[in-house]
Coordinates of C-alpha atoms in Angstrom, one line a residue:
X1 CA -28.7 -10.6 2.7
X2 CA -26.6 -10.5 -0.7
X3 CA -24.3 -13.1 -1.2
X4 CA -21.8 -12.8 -4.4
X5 CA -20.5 -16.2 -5.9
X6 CA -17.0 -17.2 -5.8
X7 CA -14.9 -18.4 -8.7
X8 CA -13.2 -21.4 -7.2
X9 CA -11.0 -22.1 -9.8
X10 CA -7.3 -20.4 -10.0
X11 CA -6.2 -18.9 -13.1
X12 CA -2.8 -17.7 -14.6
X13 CA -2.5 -15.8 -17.3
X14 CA -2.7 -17.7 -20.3
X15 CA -6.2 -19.3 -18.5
X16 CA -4.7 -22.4 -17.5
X17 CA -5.8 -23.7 -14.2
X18 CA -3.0 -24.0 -11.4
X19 CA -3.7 -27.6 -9.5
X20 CA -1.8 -28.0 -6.1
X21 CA -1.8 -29.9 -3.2
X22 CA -4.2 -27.4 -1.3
X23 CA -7.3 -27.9 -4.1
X24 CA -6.6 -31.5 -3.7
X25 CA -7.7 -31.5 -0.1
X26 CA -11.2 -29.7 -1.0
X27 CA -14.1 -30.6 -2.8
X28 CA -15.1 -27.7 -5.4
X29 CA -18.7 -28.3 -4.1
X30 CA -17.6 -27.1 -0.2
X31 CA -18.8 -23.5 0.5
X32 CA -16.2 -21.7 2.7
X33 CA -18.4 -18.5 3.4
X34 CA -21.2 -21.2 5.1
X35 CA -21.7 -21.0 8.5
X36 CA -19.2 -23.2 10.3
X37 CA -21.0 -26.5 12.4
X38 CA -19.0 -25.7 15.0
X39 CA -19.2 -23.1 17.8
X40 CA -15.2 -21.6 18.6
X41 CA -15.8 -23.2 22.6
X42 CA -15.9 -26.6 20.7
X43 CA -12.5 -25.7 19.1
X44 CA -10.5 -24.5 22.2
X45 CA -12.1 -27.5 24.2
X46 CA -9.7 -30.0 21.5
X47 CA -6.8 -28.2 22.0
X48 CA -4.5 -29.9 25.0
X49 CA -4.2 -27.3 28.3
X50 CA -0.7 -27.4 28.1
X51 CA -0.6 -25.7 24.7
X52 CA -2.2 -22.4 26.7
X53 CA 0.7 -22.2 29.3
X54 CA 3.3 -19.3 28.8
X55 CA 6.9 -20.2 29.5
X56 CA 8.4 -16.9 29.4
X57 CA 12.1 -19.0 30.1
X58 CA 11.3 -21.1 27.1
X59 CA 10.4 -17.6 25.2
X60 CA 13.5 -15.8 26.4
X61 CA 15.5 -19.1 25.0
X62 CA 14.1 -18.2 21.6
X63 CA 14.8 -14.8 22.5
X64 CA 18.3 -15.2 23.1
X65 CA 19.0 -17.1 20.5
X66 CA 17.6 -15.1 18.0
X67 CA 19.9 -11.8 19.6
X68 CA 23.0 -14.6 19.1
X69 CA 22.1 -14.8 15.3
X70 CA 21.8 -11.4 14.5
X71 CA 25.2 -10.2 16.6
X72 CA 27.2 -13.6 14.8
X73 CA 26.2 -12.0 11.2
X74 CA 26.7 -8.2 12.0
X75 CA 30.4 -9.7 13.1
X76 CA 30.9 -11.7 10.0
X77 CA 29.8 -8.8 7.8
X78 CA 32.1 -6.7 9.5
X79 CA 35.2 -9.5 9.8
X80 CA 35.0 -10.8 6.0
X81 CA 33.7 -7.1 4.6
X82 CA 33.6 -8.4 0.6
X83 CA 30.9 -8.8 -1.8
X84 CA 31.0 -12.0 -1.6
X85 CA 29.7 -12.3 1.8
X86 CA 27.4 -9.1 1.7
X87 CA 24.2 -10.6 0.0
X88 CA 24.2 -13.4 2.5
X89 CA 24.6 -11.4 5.1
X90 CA 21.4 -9.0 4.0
X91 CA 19.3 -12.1 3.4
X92 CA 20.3 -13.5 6.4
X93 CA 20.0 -11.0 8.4
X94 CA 16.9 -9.3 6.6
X95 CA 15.3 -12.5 8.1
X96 CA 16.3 -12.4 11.3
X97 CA 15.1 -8.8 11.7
X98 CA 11.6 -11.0 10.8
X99 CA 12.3 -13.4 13.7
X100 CA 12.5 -10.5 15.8
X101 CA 9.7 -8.6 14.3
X102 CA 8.0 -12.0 15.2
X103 CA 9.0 -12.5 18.6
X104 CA 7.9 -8.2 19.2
X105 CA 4.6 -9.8 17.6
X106 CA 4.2 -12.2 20.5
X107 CA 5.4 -9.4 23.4
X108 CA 1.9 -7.5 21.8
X109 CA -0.3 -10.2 22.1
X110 CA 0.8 -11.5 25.7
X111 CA 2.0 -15.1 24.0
X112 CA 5.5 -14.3 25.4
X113 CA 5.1 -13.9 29.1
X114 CA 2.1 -13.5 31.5
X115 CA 4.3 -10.4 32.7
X116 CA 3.0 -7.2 31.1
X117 CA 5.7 -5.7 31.8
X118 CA 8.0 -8.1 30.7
X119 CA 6.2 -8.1 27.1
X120 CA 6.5 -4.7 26.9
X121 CA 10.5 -4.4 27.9
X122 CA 11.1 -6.8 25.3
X123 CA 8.1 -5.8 23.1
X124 CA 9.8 -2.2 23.3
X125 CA 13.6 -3.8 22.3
X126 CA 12.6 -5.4 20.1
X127 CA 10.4 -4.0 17.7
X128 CA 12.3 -0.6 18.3
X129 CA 15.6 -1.8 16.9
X130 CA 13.9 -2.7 13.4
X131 CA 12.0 0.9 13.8
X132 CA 8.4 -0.7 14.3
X133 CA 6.6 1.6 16.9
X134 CA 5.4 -1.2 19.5
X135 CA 2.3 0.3 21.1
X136 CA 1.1 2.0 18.3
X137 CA 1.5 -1.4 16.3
X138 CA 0.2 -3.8 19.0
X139 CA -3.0 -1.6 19.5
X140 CA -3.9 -2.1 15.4
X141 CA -2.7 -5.6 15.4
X142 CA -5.2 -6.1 17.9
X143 CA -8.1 -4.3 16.0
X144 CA -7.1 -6.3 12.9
X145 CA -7.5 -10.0 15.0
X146 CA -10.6 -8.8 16.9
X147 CA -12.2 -7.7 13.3
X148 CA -10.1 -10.5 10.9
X149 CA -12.3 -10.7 8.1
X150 CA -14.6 -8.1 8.3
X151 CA -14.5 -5.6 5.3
X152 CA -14.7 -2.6 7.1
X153 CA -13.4 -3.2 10.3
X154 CA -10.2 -5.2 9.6
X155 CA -7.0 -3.5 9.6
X156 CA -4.0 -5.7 7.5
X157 CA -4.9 -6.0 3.9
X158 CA -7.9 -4.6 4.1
X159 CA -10.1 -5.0 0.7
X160 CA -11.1 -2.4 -1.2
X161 CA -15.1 -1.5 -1.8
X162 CA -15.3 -1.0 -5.4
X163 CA -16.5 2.3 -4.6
X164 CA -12.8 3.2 -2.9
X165 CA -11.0 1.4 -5.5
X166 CA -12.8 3.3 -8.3
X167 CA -12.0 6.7 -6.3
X168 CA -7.9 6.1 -6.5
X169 CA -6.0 7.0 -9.7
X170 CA -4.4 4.7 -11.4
X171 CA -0.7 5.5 -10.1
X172 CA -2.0 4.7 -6.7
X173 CA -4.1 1.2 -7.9
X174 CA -0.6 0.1 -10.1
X175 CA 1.7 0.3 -6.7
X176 CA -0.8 -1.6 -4.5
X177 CA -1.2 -4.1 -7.3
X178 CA 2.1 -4.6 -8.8
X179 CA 4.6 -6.7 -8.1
X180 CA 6.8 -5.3 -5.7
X181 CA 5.9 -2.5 -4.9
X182 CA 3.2 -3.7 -2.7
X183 CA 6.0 -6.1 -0.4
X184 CA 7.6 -2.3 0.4
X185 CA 4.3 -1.2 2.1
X186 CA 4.6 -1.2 5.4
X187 CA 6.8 1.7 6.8
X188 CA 4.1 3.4 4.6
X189 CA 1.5 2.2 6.8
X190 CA 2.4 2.9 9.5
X191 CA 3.0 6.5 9.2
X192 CA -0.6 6.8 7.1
X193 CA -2.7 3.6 7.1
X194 CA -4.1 2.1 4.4
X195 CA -6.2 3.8 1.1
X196 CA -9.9 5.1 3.0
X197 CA -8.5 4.6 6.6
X198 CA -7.0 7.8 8.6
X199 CA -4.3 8.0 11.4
X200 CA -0.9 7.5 12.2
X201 CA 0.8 4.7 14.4
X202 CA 3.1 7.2 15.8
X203 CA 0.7 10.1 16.7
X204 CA -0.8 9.1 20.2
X205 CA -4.1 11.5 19.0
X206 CA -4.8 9.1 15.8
X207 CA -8.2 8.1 15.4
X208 CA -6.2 4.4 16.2
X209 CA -6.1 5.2 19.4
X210 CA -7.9 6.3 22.5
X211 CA -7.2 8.5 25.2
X212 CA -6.5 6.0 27.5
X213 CA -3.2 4.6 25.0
X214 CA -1.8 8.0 24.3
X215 CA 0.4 7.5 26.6
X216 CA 1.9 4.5 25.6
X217 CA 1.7 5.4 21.9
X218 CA 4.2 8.3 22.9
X219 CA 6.6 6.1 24.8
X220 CA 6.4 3.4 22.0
X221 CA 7.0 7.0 19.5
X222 CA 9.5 8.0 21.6
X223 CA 11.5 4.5 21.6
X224 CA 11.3 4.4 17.8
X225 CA 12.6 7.8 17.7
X226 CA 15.8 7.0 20.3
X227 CA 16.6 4.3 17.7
X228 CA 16.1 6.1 14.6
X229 CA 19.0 9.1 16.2
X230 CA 21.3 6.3 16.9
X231 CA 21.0 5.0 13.5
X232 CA 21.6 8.4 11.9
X233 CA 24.4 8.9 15.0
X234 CA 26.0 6.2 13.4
X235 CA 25.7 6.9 9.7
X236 CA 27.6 10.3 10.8
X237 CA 30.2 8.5 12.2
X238 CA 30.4 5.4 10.6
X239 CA 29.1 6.9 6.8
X240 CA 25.8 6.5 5.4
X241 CA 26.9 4.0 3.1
X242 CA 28.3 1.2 5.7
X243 CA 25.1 2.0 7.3
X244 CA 23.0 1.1 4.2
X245 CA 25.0 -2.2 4.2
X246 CA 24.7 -3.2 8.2
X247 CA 21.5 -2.4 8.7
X248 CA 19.2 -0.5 5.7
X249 CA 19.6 -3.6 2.8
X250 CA 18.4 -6.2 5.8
X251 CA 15.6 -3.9 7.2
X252 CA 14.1 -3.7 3.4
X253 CA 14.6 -6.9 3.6
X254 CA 12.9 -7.4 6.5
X255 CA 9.8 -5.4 5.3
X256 CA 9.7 -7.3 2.0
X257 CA 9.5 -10.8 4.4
X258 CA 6.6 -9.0 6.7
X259 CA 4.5 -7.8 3.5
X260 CA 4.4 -11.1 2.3
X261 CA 3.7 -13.0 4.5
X262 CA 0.7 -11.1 5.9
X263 CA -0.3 -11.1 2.9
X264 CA -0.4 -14.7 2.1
X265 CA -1.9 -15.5 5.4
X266 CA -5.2 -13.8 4.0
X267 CA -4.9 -13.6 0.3
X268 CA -4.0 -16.2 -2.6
X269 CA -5.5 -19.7 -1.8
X270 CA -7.0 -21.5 -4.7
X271 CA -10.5 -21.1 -3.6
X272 CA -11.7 -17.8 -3.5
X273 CA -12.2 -16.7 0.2
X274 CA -15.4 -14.5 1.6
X275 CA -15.0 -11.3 3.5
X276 CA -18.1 -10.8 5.4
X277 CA -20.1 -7.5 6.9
X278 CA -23.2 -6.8 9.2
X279 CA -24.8 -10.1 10.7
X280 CA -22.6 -12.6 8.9
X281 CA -19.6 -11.8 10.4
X282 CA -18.8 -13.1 13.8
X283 CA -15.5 -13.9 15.4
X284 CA -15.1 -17.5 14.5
X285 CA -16.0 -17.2 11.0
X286 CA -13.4 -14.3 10.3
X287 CA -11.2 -16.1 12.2
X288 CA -11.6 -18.9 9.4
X289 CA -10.4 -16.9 6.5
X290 CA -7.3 -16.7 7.4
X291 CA -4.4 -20.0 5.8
X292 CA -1.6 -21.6 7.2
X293 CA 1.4 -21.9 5.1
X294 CA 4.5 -23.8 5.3
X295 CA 7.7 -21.7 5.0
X296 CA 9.9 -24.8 4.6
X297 CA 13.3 -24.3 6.6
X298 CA 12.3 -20.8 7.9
X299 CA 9.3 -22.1 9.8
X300 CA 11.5 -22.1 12.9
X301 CA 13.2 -19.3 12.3
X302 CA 10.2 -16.8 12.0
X303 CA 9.0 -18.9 15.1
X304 CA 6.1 -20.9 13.3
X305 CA 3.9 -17.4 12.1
X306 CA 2.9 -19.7 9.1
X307 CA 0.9 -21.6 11.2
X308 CA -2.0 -18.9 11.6
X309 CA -5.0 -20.2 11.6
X310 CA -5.2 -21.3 15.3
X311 CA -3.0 -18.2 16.2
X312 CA -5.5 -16.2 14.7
X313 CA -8.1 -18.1 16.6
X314 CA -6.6 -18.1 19.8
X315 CA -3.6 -15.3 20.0
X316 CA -2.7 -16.1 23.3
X317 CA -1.2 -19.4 22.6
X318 CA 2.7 -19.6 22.3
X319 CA 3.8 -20.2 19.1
X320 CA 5.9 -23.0 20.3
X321 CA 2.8 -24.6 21.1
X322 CA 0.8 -23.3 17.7
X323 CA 1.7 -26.8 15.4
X324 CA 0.5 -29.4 18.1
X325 CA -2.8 -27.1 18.8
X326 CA -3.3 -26.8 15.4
X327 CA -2.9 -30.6 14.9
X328 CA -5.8 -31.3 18.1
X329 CA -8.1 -28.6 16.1
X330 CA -8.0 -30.3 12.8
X331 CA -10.8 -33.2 13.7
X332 CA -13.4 -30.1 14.8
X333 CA -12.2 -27.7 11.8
X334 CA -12.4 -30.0 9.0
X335 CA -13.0 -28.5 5.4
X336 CA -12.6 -25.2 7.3
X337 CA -9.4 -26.0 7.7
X338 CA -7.3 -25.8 5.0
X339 CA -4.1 -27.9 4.6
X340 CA -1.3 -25.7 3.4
X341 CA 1.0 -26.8 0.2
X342 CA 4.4 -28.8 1.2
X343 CA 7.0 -26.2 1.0
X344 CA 10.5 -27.0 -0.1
X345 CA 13.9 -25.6 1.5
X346 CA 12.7 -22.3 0.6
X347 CA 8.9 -21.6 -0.2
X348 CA 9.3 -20.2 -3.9
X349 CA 5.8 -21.9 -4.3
X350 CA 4.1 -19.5 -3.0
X351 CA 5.1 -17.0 -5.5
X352 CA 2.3 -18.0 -7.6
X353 CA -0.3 -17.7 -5.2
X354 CA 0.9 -13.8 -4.4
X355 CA 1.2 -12.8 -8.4
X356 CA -2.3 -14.3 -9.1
X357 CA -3.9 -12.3 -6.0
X358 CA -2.5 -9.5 -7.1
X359 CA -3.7 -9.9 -10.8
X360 CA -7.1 -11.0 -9.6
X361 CA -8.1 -9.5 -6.0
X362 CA -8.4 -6.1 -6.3
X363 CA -11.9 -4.6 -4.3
X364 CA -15.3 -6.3 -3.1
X365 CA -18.4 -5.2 -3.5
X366 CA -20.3 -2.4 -1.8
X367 CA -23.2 -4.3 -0.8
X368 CA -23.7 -8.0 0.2
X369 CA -22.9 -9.4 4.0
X370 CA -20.4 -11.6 2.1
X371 CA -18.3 -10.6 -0.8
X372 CA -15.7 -12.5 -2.5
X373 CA -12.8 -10.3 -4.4
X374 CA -13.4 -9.4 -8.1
X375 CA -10.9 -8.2 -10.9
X376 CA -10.5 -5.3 -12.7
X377 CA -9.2 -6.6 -15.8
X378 CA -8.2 -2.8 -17.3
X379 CA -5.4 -2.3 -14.1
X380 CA -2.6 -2.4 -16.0
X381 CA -3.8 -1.1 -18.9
X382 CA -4.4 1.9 -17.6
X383 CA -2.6 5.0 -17.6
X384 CA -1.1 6.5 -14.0
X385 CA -2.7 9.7 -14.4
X386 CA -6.4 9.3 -14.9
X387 CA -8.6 7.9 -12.3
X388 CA -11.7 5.7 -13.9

């Protein structure tokens, strides 16, 4: 077995170190890639039994209230109609699109409802009005939890081998490791994947997908299709430009708020994180990596998805029921658990923490059962026509 060191310390770029309240909570001396004490039946056992139960009325509350939002802002836009009032309407709505993107999230993983077909109705709504294919995504979403960690196997923000990373030219390492073009990734990934992974979230024969989900990759396809017409439907009537206002600034928007935060949830803590292979990884110990962080006052809004530790643990728990399970867990987790940075009304902190990963985590190693991220300290240096 090859284990690579981690550097624990956070750097910016003049080399000073960045202290926050989540280094204060470890010791430097505690080893994160170490096998936990704890077995994951220990974990669930802590958590109350009332935290497991599905309310699918509670879940439709959120559900409606969420549909309320979004309708009150697309009538303001259209009542006040100035450019005043337009950039708070795309933020605003931008991040409701995310609360819905959220609450499609939930549909895939069952935490909505114990109705399958409930999940998928609203699975289908949802995620099709904000052009997210909803089978095709919940089948990777699963593959990424089921493998969350695992170098290979995972499928969100998956790290590079060095042997990959070398491979790409350097147009293709400067968007994935530049600020921001990397928070506009996902509509690209889910037509193509990621860099060394093949397939296509909307084509039912994609190496994503087996035979038995074809058919619900076409109907999710389909869906996505049927909203995409009645977009373009209502550019042609409309015009393309009102269009852009109403709905394309918010879903960009939208996109920008997904990228990020899936990043954050496994990138950019202070301690350099392991990403395992072979006969180190194991459910519990992926599940691990992953960091809670506090959003501030849109913690609610994006219906607690910061809190992602336990979620990633345990998906099937409601995310109404994700702070108090995570708060039961804490005694078993301990320094495996790590205590995310007090946000403020709106979580500019974490700014920091996605600009340094970026700088500094760029591929893993291609040998070793547990790999930490390493730099290339020539990315942006380099030209965007030469590969290395």
């Amino acid at each position: 077995m090859v284990v690579q060191e981690p550097q624990n310390l956070l750097h910016v770029g003049n080399g000073d170190v960045l202290v926050d309240d989540e280094k204060k909570h470890h010791h430097t001396s505690f080893d994160p890639s170490a096998p936990p004490p704890f077995k994951i039946a220990e974990v669930r056992a802590a958590i109350p039994k009332h935290c497991w139960v599905k309310n699918p009325w509670i879940s439709l509350s959120y559900l409606l209230r969420d549909i309320f939002i979004v309708t009150a802002l697309v009538a303001a836009a259209i009542h006040f109609n100035n450019w005043i009032f337009w950039p708070i309407y795309w933020i605003s709505q931008g991040t409701m699109f995310w609360a819905l993107f959220v609450l499609g999230h939930d549909c895939g993983h069952g935490s909505f409802s114990n109705s399958v077909k409930l999940n998928s109705f609203v699975g289908h709504i949802l995620h099709s009005s904000i052009l997210v294919p909803y089978h095709g995504w919940r089948i990777s979403h699963r593959t990424h939890h089921q493998n969350h960690g695992h170098v290979e196997k995972d499928e969100s923000w998956v790290p590079l081998t060095e042997k990959m990373y070398k491979s790409l030219d350097n147009m293709t390492k400067t968007m994935r490791f530049t600020f921001p073009f990397p928070i506009f990734a996902y509509p690209f990934y889910l037509w193509n994947r990621s860099p060394g992974k093949e397939g296509s979230h909307f084509n039912p024969y994609s190496k994503l997908f087996t035979p038995s989900e074809r058919k619900d990759v076409l109907t999710s396809t389909f869906c996505w299709g049927i909203m995409f017409c009645g977009l373009v439907y209502l550019s042609l009537i409309k015009g393309p430009f009102f269009m852009l206002k109403i709905y394309g600034v918010p879903y960009w928007i939208f996109i920008m708020w997904l990228d990020f935060v899936t990043y954050m949830h496994h990138h950019g803590y202070s301690q350099k994180l392991p990403w395992y292979r072979g006969k180190e990884w194991d459910y519990l110990r992926g599940g691990l990596t992953t960091v809670d962080r506090d959003y501030g006052w849109v913690n609610n809004i994006h219906h607690d998805i910061g809190t992602h530790v336990i979620h990633h643990l345990f998906p099937q728990i409601p995310h109404y029921h994700l702070i108090e399970a995570t708060e039961a867990a804490k005694p078993v987790l301990g320094k495996y658990y790590r205590e995310p940075e007090k946000s403020g009304a709106v979580p500019f902190h974490l700014f920091k923490y996605f600009l340094h990963s970026m700088n500094q985590d760029h591929f893993v190693s291609d040998s070793g059962d547990i790999v930490f991220y390493q730099t290339d300290p020539k990315l942006h240096n380099n030209s965007w026509t030469k590969s290395e």
